[in-house]
JSON list of C-alpha atoms in Angstrom, two decimals:
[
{"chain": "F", "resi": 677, "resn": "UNK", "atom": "CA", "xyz": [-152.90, 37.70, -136.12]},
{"chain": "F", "resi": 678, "resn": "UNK", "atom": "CA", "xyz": [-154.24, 37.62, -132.67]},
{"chain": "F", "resi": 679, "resn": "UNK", "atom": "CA", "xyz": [-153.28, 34.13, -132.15]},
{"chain": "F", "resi": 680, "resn": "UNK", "atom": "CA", "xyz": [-149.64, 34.62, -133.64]},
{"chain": "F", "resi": 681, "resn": "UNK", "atom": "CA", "xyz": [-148.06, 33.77, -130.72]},
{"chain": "F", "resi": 682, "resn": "UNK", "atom": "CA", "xyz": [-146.44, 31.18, -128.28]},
{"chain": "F", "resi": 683, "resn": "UNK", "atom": "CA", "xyz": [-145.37, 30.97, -125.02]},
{"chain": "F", "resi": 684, "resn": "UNK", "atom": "CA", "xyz": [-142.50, 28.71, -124.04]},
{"chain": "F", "resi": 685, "resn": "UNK", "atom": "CA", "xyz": [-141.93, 27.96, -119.95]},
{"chain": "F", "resi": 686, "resn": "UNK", "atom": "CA", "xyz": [-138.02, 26.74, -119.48]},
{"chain": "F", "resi": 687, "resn": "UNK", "atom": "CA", "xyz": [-137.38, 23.95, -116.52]},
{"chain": "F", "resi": 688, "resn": "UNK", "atom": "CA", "xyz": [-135.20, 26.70, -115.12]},
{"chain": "F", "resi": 689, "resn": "UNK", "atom": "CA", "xyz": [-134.47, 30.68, -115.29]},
{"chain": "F", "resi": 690, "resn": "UNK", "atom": "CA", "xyz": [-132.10, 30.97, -117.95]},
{"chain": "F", "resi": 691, "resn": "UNK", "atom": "CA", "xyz": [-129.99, 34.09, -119.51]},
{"chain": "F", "resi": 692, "resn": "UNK", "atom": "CA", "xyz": [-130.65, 33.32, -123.20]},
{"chain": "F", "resi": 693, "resn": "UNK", "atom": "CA", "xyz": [-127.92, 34.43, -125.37]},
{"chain": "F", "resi": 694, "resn": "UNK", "atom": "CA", "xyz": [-129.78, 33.32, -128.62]},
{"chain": "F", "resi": 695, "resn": "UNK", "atom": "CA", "xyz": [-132.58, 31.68, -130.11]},
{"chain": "F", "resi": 696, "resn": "UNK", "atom": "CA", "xyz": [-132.65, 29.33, -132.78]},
{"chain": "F", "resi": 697, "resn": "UNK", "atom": "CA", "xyz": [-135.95, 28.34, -134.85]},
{"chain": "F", "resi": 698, "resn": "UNK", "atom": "CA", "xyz": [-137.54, 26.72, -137.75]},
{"chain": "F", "resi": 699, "resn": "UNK", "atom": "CA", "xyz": [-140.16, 28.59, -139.26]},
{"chain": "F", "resi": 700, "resn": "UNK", "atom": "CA", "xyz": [-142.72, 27.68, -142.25]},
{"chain": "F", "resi": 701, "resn": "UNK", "atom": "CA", "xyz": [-141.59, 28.19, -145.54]},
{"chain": "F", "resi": 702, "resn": "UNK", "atom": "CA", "xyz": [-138.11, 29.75, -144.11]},
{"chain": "F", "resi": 703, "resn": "UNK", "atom": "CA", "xyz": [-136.65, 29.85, -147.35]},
{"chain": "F", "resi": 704, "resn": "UNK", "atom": "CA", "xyz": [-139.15, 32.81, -149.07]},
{"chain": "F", "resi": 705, "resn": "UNK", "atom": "CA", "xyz": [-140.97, 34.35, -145.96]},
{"chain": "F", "resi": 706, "resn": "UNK", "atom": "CA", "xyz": [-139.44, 36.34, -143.26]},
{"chain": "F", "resi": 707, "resn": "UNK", "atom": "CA", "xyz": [-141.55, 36.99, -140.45]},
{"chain": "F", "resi": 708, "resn": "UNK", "atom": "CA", "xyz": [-141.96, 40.14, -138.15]},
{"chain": "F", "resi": 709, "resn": "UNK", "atom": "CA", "xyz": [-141.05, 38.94, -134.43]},
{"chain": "F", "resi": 710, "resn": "UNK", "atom": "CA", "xyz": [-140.70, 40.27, -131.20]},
{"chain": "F", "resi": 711, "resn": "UNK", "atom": "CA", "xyz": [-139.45, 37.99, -128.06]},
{"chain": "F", "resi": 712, "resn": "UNK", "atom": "CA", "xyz": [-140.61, 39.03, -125.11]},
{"chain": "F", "resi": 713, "resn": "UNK", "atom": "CA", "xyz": [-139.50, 37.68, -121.03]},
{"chain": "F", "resi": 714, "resn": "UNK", "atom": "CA", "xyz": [-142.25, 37.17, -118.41]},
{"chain": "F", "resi": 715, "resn": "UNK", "atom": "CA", "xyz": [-142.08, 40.47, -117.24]},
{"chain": "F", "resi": 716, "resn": "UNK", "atom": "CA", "xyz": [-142.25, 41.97, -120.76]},
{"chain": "F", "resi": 717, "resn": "UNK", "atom": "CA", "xyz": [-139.09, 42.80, -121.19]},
{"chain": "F", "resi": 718, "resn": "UNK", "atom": "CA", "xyz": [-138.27, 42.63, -125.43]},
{"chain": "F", "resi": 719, "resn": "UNK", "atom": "CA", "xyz": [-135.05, 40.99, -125.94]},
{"chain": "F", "resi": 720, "resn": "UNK", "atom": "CA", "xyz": [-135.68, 40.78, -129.71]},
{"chain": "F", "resi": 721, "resn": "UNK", "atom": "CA", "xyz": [-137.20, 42.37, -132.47]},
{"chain": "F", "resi": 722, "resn": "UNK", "atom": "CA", "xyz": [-136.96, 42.27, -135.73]},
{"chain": "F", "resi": 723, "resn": "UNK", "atom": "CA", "xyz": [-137.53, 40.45, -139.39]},
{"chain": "F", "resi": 724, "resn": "UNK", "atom": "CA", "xyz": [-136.31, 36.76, -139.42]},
{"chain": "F", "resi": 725, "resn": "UNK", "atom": "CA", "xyz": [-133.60, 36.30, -142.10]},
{"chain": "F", "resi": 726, "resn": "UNK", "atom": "CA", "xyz": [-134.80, 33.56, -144.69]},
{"chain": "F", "resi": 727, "resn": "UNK", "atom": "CA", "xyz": [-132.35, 30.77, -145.14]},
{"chain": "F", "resi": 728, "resn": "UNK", "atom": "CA", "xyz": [-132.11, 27.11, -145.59]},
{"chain": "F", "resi": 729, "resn": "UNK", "atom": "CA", "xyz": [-133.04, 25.84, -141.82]},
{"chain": "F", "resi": 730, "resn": "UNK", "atom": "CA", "xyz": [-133.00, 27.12, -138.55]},
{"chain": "F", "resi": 731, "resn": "UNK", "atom": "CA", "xyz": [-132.58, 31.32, -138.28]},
{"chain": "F", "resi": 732, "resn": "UNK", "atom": "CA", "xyz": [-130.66, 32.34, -135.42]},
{"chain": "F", "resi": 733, "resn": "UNK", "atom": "CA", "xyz": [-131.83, 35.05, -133.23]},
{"chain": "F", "resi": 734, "resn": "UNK", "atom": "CA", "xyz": [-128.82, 36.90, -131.20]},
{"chain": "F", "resi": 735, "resn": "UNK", "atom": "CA", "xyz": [-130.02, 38.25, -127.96]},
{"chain": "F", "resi": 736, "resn": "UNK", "atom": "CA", "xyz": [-128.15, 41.28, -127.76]},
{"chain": "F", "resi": 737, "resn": "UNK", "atom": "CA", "xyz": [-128.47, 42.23, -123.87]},
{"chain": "F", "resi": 738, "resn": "UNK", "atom": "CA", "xyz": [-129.98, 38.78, -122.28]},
{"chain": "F", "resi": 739, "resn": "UNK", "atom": "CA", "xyz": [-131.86, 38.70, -119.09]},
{"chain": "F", "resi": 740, "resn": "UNK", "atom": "CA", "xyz": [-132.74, 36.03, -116.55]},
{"chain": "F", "resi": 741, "resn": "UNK", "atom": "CA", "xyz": [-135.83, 34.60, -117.31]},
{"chain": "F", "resi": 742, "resn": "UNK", "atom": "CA", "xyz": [-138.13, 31.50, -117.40]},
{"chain": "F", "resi": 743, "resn": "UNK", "atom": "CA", "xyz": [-140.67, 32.22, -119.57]},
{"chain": "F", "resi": 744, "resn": "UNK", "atom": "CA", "xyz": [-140.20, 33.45, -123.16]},
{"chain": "F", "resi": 745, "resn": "UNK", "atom": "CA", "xyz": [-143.16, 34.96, -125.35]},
{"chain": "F", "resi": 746, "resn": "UNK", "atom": "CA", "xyz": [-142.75, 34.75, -129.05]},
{"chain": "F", "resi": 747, "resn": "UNK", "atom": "CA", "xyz": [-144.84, 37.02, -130.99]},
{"chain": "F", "resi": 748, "resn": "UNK", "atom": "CA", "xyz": [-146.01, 37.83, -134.77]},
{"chain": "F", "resi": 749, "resn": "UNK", "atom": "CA", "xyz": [-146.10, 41.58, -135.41]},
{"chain": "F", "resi": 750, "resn": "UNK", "atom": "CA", "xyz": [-147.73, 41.33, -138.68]},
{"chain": "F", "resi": 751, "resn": "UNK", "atom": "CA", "xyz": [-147.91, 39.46, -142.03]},
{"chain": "F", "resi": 752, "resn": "UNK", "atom": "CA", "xyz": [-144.62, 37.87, -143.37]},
{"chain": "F", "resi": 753, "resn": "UNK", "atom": "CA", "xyz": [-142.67, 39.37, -146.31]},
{"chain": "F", "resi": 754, "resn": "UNK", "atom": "CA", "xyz": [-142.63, 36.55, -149.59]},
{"chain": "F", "resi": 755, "resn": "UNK", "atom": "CA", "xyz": [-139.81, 36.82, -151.85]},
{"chain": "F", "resi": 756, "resn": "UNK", "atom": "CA", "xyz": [-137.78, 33.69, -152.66]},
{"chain": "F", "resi": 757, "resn": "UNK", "atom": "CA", "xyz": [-134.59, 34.05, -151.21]},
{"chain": "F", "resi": 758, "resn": "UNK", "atom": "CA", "xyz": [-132.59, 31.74, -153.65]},
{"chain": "F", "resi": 759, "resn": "UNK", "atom": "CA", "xyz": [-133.97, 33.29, -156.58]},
{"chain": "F", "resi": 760, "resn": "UNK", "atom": "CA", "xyz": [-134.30, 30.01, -159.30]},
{"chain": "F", "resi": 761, "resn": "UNK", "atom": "CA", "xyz": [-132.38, 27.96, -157.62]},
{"chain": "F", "resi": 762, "resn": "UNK", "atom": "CA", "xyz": [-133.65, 24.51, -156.96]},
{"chain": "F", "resi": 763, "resn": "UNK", "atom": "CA", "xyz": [-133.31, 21.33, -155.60]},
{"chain": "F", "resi": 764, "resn": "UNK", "atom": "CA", "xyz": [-132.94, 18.66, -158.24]},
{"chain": "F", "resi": 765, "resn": "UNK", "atom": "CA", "xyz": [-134.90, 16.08, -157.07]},
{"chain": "F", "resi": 766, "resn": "UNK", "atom": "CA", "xyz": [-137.62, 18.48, -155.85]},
{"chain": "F", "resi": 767, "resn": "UNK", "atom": "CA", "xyz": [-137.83, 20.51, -159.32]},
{"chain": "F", "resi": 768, "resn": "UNK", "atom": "CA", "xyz": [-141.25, 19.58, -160.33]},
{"chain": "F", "resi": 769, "resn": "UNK", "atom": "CA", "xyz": [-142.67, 20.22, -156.77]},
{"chain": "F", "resi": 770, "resn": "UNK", "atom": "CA", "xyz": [-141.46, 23.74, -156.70]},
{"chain": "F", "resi": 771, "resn": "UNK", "atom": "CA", "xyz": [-143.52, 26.11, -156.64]},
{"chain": "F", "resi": 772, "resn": "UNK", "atom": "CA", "xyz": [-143.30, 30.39, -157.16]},
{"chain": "F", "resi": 773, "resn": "UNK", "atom": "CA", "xyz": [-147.11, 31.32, -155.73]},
{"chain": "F", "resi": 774, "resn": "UNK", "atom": "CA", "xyz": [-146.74, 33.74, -153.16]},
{"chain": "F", "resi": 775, "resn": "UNK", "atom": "CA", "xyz": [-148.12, 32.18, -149.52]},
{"chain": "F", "resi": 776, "resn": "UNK", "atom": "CA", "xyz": [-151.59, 33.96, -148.36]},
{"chain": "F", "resi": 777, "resn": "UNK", "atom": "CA", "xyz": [-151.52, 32.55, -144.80]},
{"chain": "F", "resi": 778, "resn": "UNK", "atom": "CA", "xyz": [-150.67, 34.59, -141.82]},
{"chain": "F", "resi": 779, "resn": "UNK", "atom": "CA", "xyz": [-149.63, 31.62, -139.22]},
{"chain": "F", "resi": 780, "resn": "UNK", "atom": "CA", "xyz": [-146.95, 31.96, -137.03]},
{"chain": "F", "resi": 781, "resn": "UNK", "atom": "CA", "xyz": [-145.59, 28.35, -137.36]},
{"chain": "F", "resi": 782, "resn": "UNK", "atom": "CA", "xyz": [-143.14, 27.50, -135.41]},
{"chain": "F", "resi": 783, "resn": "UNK", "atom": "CA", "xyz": [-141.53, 23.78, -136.13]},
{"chain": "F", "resi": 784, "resn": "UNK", "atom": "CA", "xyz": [-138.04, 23.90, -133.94]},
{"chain": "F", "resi": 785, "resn": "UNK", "atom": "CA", "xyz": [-136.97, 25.92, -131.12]},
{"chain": "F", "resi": 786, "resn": "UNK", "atom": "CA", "xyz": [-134.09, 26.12, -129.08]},
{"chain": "F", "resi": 787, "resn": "UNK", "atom": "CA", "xyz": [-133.14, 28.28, -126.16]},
{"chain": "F", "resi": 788, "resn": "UNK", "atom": "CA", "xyz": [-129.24, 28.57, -125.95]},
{"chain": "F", "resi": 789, "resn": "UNK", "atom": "CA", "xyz": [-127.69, 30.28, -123.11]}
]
């Protein structure tokens, strides 16, 4: 957990509005984040909503910064959020075991002002 973490520089100061990322296994686990400026301001905290891509994180009162700090609070929550739903051609790849890993893996990020 003491790794869970990443820092991301922008080319410029920014007023980020929201944040949208890709997360591992975003349609069971949602994980415990807080988003932090370069001063240490939080701008975010919370559980990621599971869904089928990108989760959007609204930045309620946005500040100027450059430098954003994304970081795990503790393990992710596993429960399938599509229940038995499944994709047809993926049906025999699916599977129900419950992830053991801790990572904070981020796959997409975007910084919209």
């Amino acid at each position: 957990m003491e790794n869970a973490w990443a820092t991301f520089t922008l080319e410029r100061p920014a007023v980020i509005k929201q944040i949208s990322i890709r997360l591992l296994d975003f349609r069971k686990n949602s994980y415990p984040l807080e988003v932090t400026t370069a001063d240490g301001t939080v701008v975010w905290t919370g559980y990621t909503p599971k869904g089928l891509g990108n989760v959007c994180l609204n930045i309620e009162k946005p500040v100027k910064s450059a430098t954003y700090k994304i970081l795990m609070l503790g393990p992710a929550t596993v429960k399938e959020a599509f229940g038995d739903m499944t994709e047809l051609a993926a049906k025999k790849n699916v599977s129900t075991k419950a992830s053991k890993s801790n990572k904070l893996s981020i796959f997409e990020i975007e910084f919209n002002e």
